[in-house]
Coordinates of C-alpha atoms in Angstrom, one line a residue:
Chain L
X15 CA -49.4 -86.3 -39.4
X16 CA -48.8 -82.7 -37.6
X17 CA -46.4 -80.8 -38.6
X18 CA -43.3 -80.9 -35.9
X19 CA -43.2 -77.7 -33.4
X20 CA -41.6 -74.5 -34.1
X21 CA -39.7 -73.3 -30.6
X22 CA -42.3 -70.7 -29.1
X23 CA -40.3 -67.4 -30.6
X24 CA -40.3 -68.6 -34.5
X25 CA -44.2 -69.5 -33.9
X26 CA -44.7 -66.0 -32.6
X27 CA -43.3 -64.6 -36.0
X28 CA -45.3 -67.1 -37.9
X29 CA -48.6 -66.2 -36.2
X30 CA -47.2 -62.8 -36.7
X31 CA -47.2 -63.1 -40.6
X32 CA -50.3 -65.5 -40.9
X33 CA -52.6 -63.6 -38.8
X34 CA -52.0 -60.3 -41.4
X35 CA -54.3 -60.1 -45.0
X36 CA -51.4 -61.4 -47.9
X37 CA -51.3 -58.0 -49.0
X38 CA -49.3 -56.3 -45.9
X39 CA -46.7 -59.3 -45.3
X40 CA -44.4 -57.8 -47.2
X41 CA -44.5 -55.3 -45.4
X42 CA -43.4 -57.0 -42.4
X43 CA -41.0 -59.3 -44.0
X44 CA -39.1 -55.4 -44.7
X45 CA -39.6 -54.9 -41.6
X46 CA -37.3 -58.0 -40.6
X47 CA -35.2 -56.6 -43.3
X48 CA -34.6 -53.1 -41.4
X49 CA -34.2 -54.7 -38.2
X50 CA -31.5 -56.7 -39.5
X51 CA -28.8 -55.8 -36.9
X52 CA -25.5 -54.9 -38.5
X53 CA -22.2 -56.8 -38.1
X54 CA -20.1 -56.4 -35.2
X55 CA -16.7 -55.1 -36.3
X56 CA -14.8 -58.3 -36.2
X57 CA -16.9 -60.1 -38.7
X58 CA -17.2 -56.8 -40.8
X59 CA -13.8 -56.2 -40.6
X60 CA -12.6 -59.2 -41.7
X61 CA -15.5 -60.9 -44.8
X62 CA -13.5 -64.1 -45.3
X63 CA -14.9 -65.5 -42.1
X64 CA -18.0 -65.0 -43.3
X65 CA -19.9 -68.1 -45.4
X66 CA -21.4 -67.3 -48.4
X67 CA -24.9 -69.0 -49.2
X68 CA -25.4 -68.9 -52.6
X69 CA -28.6 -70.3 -53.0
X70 CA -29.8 -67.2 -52.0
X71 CA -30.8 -64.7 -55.3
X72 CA -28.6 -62.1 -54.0
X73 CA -25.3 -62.1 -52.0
X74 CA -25.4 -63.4 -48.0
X75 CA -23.0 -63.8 -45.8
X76 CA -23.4 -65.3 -42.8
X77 CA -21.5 -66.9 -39.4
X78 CA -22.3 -68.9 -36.3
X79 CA -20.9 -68.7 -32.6
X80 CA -21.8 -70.7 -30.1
X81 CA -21.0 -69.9 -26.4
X82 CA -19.8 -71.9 -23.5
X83 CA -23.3 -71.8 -22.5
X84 CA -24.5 -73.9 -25.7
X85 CA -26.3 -70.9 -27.2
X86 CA -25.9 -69.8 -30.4
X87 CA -25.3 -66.2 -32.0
X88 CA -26.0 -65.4 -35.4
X89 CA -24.5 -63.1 -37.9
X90 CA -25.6 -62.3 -41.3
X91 CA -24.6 -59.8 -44.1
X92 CA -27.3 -58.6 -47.0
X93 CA -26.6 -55.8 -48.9
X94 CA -29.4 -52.6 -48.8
X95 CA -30.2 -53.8 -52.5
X96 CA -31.6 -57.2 -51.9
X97 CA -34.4 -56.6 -48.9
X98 CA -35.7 -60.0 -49.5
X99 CA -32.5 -61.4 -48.4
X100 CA -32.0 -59.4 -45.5
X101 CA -35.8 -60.0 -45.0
X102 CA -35.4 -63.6 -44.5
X103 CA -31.8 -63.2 -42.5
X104 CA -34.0 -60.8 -40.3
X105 CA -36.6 -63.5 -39.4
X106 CA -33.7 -66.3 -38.8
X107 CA -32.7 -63.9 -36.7
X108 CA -35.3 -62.9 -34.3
X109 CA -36.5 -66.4 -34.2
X110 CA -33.0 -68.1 -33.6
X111 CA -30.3 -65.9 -32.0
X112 CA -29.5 -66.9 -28.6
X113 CA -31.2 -69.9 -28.7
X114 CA -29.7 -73.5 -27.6
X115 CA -27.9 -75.1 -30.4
X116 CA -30.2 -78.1 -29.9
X117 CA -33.2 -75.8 -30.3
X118 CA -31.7 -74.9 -33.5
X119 CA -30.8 -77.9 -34.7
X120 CA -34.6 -78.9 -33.9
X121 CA -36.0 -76.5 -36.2
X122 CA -37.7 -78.2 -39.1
X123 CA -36.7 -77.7 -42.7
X124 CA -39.6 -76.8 -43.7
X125 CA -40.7 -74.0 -41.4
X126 CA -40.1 -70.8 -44.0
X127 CA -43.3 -72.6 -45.9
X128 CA -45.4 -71.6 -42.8
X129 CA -45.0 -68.3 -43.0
X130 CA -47.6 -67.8 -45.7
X131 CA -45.0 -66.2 -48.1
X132 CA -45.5 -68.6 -51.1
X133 CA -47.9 -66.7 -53.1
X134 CA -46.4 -63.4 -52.4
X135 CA -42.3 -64.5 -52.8
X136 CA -42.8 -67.5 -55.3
X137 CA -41.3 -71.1 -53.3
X138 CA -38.3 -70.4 -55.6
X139 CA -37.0 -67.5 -54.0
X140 CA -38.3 -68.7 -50.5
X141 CA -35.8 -71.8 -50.8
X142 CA -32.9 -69.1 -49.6
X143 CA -34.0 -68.7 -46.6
X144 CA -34.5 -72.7 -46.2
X145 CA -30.7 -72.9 -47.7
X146 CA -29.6 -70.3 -44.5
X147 CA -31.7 -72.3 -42.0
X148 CA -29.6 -75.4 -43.9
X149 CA -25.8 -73.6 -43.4
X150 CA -26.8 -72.7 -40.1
X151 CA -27.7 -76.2 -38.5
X152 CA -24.6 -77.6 -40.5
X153 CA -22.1 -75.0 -39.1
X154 CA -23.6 -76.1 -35.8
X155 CA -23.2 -79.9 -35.9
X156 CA -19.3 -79.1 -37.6
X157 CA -18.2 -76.8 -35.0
X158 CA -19.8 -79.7 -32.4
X159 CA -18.2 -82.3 -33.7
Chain K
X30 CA -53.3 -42.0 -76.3
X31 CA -49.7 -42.7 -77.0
X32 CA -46.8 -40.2 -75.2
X33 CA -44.5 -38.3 -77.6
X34 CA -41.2 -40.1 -78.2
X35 CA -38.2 -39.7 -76.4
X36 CA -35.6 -37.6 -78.6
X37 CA -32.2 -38.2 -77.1
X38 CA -30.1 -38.1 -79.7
X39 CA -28.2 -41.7 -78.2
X40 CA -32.1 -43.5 -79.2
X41 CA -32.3 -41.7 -82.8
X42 CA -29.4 -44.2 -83.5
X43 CA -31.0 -47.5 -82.2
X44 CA -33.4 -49.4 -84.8
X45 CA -36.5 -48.3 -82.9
X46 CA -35.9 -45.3 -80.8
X47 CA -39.2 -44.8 -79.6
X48 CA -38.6 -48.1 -77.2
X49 CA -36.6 -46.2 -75.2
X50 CA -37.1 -43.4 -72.4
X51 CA -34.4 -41.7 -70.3
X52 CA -34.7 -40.8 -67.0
X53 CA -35.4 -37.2 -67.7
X54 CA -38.0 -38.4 -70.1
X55 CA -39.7 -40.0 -66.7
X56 CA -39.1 -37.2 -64.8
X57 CA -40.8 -34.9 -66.9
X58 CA -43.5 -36.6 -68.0
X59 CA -44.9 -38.4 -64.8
X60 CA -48.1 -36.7 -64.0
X61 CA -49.4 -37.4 -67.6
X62 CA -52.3 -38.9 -68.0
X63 CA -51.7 -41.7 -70.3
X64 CA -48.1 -42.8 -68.9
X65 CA -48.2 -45.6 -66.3
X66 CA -44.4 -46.3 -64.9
X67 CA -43.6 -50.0 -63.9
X68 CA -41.4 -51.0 -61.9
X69 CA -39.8 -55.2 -62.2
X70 CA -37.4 -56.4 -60.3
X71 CA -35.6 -59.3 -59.2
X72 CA -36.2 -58.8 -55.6
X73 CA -39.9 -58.9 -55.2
X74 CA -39.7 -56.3 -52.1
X75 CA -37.3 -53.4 -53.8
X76 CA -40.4 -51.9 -54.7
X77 CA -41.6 -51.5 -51.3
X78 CA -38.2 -50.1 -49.7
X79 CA -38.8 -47.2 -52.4
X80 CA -39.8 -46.3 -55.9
X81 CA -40.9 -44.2 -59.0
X82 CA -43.6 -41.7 -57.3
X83 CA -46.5 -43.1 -58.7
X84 CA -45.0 -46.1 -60.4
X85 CA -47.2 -49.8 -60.0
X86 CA -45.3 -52.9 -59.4
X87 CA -45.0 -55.7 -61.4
X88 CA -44.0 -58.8 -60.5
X89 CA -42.7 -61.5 -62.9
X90 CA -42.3 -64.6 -60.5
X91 CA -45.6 -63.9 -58.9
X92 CA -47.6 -62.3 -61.6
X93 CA -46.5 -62.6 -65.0
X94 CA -46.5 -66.6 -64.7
X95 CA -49.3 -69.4 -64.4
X96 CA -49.4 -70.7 -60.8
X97 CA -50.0 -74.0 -62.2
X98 CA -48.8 -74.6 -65.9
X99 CA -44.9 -73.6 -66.6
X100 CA -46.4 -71.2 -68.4
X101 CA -46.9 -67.2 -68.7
X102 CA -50.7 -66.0 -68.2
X103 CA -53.5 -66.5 -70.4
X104 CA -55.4 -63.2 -71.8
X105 CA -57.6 -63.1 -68.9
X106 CA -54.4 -63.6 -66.8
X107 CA -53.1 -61.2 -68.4
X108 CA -56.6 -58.3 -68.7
X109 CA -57.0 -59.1 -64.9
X110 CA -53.4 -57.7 -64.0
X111 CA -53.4 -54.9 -66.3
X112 CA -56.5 -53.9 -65.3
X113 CA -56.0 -54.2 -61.5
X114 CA -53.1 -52.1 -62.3
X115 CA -54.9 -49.4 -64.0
X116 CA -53.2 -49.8 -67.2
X117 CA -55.9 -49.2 -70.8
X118 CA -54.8 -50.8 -73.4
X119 CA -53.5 -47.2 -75.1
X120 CA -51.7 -46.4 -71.9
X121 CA -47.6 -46.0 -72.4
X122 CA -46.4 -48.3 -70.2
X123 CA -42.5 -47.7 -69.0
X124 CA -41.0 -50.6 -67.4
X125 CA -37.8 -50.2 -65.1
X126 CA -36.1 -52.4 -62.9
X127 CA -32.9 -53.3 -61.2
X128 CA -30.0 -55.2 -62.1
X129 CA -29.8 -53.0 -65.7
X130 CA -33.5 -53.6 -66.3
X131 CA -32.9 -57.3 -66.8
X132 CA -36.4 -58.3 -65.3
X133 CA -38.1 -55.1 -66.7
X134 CA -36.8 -56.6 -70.5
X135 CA -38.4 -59.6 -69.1
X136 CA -41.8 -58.2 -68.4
X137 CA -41.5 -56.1 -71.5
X138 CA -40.9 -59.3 -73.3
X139 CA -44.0 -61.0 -71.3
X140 CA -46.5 -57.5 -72.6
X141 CA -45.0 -58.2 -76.4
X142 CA -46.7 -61.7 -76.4
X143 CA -50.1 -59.6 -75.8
X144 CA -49.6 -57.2 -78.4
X145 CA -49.7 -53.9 -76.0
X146 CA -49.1 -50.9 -78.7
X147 CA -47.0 -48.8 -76.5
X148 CA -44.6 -50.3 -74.4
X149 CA -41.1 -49.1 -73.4
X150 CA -38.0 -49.3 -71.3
X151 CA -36.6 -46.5 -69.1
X152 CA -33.0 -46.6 -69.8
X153 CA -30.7 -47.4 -67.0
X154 CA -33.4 -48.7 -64.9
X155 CA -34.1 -48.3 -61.0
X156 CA -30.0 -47.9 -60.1
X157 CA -29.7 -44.8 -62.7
X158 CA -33.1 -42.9 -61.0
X159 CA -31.7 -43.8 -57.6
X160 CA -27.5 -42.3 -58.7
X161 CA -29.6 -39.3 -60.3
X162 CA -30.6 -38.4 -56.8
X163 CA -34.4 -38.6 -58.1
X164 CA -37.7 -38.0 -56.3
X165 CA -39.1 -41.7 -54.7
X166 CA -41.3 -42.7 -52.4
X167 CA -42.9 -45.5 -50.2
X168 CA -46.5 -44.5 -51.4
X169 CA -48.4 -47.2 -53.2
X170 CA -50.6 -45.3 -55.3
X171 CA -53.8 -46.7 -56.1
X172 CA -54.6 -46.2 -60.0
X173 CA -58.2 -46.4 -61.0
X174 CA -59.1 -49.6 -62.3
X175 CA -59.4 -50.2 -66.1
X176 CA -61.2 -52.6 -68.8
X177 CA -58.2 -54.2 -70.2
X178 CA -59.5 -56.1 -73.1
X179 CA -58.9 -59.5 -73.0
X180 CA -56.3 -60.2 -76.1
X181 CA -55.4 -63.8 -76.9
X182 CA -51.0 -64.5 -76.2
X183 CA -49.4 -64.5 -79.6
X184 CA -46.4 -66.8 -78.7
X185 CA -45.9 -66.8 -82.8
X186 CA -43.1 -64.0 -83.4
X187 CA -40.7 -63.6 -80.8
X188 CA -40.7 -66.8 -78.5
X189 CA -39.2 -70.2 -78.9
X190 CA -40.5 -73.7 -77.8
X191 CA -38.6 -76.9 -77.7
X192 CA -39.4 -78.4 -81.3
X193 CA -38.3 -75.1 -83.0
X194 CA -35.1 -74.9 -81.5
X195 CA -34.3 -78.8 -82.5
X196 CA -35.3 -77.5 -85.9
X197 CA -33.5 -74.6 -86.0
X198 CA -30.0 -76.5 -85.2
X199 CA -27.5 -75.1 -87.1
X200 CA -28.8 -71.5 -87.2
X201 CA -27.8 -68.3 -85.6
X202 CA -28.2 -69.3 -81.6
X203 CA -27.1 -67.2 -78.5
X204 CA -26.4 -68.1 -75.1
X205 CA -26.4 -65.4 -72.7
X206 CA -25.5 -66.8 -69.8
X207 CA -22.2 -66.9 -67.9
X208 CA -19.5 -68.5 -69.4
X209 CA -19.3 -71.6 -66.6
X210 CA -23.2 -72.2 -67.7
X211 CA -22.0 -72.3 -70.8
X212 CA -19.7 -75.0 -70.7
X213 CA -21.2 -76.8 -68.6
X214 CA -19.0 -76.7 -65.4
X215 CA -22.1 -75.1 -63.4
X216 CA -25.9 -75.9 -63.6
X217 CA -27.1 -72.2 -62.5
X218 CA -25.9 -68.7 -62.1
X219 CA -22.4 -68.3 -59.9
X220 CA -23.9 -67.5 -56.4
X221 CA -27.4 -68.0 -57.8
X222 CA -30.0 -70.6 -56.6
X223 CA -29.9 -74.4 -58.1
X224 CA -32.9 -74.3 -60.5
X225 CA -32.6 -78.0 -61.1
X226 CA -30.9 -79.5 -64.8
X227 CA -29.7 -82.3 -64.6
X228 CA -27.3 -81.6 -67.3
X229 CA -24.8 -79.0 -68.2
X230 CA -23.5 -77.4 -71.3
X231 CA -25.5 -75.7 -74.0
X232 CA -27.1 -75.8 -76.9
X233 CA -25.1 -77.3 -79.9
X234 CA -24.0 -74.0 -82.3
X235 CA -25.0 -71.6 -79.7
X236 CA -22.5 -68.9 -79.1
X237 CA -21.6 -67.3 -75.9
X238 CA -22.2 -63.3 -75.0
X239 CA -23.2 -63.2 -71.3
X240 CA -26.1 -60.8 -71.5
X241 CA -24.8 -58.2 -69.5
X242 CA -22.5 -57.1 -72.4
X243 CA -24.9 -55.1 -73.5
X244 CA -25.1 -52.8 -70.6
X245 CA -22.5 -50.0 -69.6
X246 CA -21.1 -49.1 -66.0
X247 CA -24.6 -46.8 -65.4
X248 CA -26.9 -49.8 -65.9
X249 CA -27.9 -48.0 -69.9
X250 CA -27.5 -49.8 -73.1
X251 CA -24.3 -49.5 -74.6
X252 CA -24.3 -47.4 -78.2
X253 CA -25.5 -49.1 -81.6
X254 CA -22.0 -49.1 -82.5
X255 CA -20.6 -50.9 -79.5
X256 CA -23.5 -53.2 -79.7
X257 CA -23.0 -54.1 -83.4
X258 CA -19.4 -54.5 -82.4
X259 CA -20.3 -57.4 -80.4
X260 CA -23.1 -58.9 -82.0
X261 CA -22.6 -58.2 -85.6
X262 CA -18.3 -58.1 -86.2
X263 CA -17.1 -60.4 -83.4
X264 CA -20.1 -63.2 -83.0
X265 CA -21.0 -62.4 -86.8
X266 CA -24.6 -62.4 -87.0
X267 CA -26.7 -60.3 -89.8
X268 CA -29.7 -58.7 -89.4
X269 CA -31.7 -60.6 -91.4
X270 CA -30.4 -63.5 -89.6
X271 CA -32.8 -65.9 -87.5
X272 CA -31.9 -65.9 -84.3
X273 CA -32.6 -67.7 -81.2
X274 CA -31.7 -66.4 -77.7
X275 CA -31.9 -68.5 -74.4
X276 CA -30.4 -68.6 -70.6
X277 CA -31.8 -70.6 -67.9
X278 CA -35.5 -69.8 -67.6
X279 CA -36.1 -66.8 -70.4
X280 CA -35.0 -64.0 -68.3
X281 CA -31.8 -62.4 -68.9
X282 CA -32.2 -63.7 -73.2
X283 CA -35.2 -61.4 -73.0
X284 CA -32.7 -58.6 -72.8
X285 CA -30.6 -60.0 -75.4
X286 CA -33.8 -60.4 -77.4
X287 CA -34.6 -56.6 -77.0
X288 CA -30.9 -56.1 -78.0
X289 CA -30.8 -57.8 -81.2
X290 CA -34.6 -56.9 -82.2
X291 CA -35.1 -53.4 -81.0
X292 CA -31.7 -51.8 -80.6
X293 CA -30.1 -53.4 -83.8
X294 CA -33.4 -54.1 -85.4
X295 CA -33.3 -57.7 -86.7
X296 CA -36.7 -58.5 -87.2
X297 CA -37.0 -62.6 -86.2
X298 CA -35.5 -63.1 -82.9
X299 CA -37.1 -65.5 -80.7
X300 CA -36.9 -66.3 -77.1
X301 CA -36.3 -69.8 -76.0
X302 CA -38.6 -69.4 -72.5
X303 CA -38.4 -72.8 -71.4
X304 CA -34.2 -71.8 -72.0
X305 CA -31.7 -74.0 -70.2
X306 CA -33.7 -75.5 -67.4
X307 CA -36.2 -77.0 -70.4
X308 CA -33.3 -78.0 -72.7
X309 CA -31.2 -79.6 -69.8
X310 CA -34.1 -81.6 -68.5
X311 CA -35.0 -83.3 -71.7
X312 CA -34.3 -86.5 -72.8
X313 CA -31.9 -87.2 -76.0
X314 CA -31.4 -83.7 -76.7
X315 CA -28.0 -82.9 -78.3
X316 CA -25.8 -80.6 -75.6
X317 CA -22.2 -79.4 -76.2
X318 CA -20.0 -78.7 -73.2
X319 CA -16.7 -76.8 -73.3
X320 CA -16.0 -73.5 -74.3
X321 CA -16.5 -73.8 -77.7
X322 CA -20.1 -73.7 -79.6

């Protein structure tokens, strides 16, 4: 069995981390982490319409819009201190942001595993970013529904 | 060879002083040959954003543990790593970390089991350097490699396995988790990842003092006094007592451990590593919930 397809922009970051020696993915998982856009003033302005994922090892924050269009916008809040967090926010964002909700919604579960992080993050503290990817597609289908 | 002691006068009170470092300590004494400065943390890339000039990382999720046993590393494991590092066996090692060192007391903890003479904590950790405005950088320095001998884990002394604990119902037992852990109303930290037991509560006997209690607002150790005030008058333990300390996986009790056995200087505390998530997985073991041991 093959693994289902990522949509072409999350592939791009996963050949993106798989194609670099272990040693310098963490460099460009901080990376992600810096590029992490800050919120827009009505989100940061107002935390309680943020969700919290708590599987995550340190705080995130995070919200969902989705435009007339059917795409999605993402929004997600890290603090400085936990760059692994905002690390895996950062690829959720690049990879997802703007896309259709059904492209979302498409994304396998599993797809943080292909990013060749295991060995480097431990599976442990990679299942946050499979617990954002998780919030995400549910905020989706509820706000569908 | 060993590095001179740190003399702040706050250490000369603490069972073994010499355990200890401040942050001036560091400062001053960086470019010695002898010292290596570690760095653990709970986020395995807060190294990378900025560190200790010259400090090595350490990593206890990815490092300090088997890949395949639930298990720490073996003495090669373990010779390999220091080595790589560029840590002798007669090197000072300082370990630091965020979150008031909890993960460098872990990896402390982790170096006790193989015996390394000299190792000690830098007081206040990574958030004290960083408030103190204190030279870091992005540079991964590259320390010559070293012949770590290979010396066999001594899990004898300061670390707890299943069996033991059963035995040692009844005796002095800690639980330094939070207090809805505790109880039983939640399986893993507030806002933390699950970690998977199936059952909640604690350990029959075992009283409750969240770890953290231990630390002041600057991320340092609080003063023997305050110290003995919460483990000694108001949870009533002795120092000769025997003591067993657990969480969830071995972490934050390894800060409680270096508490009780280097701070107040009770000589026979052990470490239950396999902690909660062993305990709460296993069948027909006694568990207590509510607030009350």
């Amino acid at each position: 069995m093959t693994a289902a397809a990522l949509s072409p922009r999350l592939q791009e970051i996963v050949d993106e981390f798989t194609a670099l020696p272990p040693g310098q993915r963490l460099q460009l998982l901080l990376e992600f982490a810096e590029d992490l856009p800050h919120l827009p003033a009505r989100y940061a302005d107002h935390p309680d319409l943020l969700e919290p994922v708590p599987e995550c090892q340190s705080p995130l924050f995070l919200a969902v819009e989705v435009a007339d269009d059917g795409t999605a916008r993402l929004f997600f809040q890290a603090p400085r201190e936990a760059p692994t967090t905002r690390g895996f926010a950062g690829i959720l964002y690049a990879g997802l942001d703007g896309m259709s909700v059904a492209e979302i919604l498409a994304t396998p579960g599993e797809f943080p595993s292909r990013l060749g992080l295991q060995d480097l993050v431990s599976p442990l503290r990679l299942r946050g970013m499979s617990a954002m990817l998780a919030r995400i597609k549910h905020r989706l289908r509820s706000q569908a529904a | 060879m060993a590095l001179p002691f740190d003399l702040e006068p706050k250490f000369a009170d603490y069972a073994h002083p010499g355990m200890l470092v401040t942050t001036d300590w560091v400062a001053e004494h960086l470019d010695d040959p002898g010292l290596v400065v570690a760095e653990s943390d709970e986020d395995v890339l807060l190294y990378e954003t900025g560190h200790i000039p010259g400090a090595v990382k350490l990593d206890w999720h990815t490092e300090l543990n088997d890949p395949v046993t639930r298990d720490y590393v073996d003495g090669p494991g373990f010779a390999a790593l220091m080595s790589e590092r560029g840590i002798s066996r007669d090197t000072t090692l300082v370990l630091y970390g965020d979150k008031n060192n909890w993960w460098a007391a872990y990896a402390l903890w982790v170096v006790t089991l193989f015996g390394h003479p000299d190792v000690r904590l830098m007081d206040g950790g990574r958030a004290k350097w960083f408030a103190e405005d204190r030279a870091v950088t992005n540079e991964i320095p590259r320390r010559p490699r070293t012949h770590y001998p290979v010396v066999g884990r001594d899990d004898s002394h300061i670390r707890a396995f299943k069996d033991r604990v059963l035995a040692h119902l009844g005796k002095p037992m800690i639980d330094v988790r939070s207090p809805g852990e505790y109880s039983g109303d939640l399986l893993h930290m507030p806002d933390y990842p699950q970690e998977g037991a199936l059952r909640g509560g604690h350990i029959p006997g075992a009283r409750s003092v969240p770890w953290a209690r231990a630390a002041a607002q600057d991320a340092t150790f609080r003063g023997r006094q305050e110290l003995e005030a919460i483990y000694e008058q108001e949870i009533g333990l002795h120092p000769d007592d025997d003591v067993v300390v657990y969480c969830r996986i071995g972490e934050r009790s390894s800060h409680t451990w270096f508490v009780l056995h280097h701070l107040l200087g009770f000589p026979n505390v052990r470490n239950y590593a396999g902690s909660w998530t062993a305990w709460g997985n296993s069948v027909q073991v006694p568990i207590a919930r509510g607030a009350q041991p």
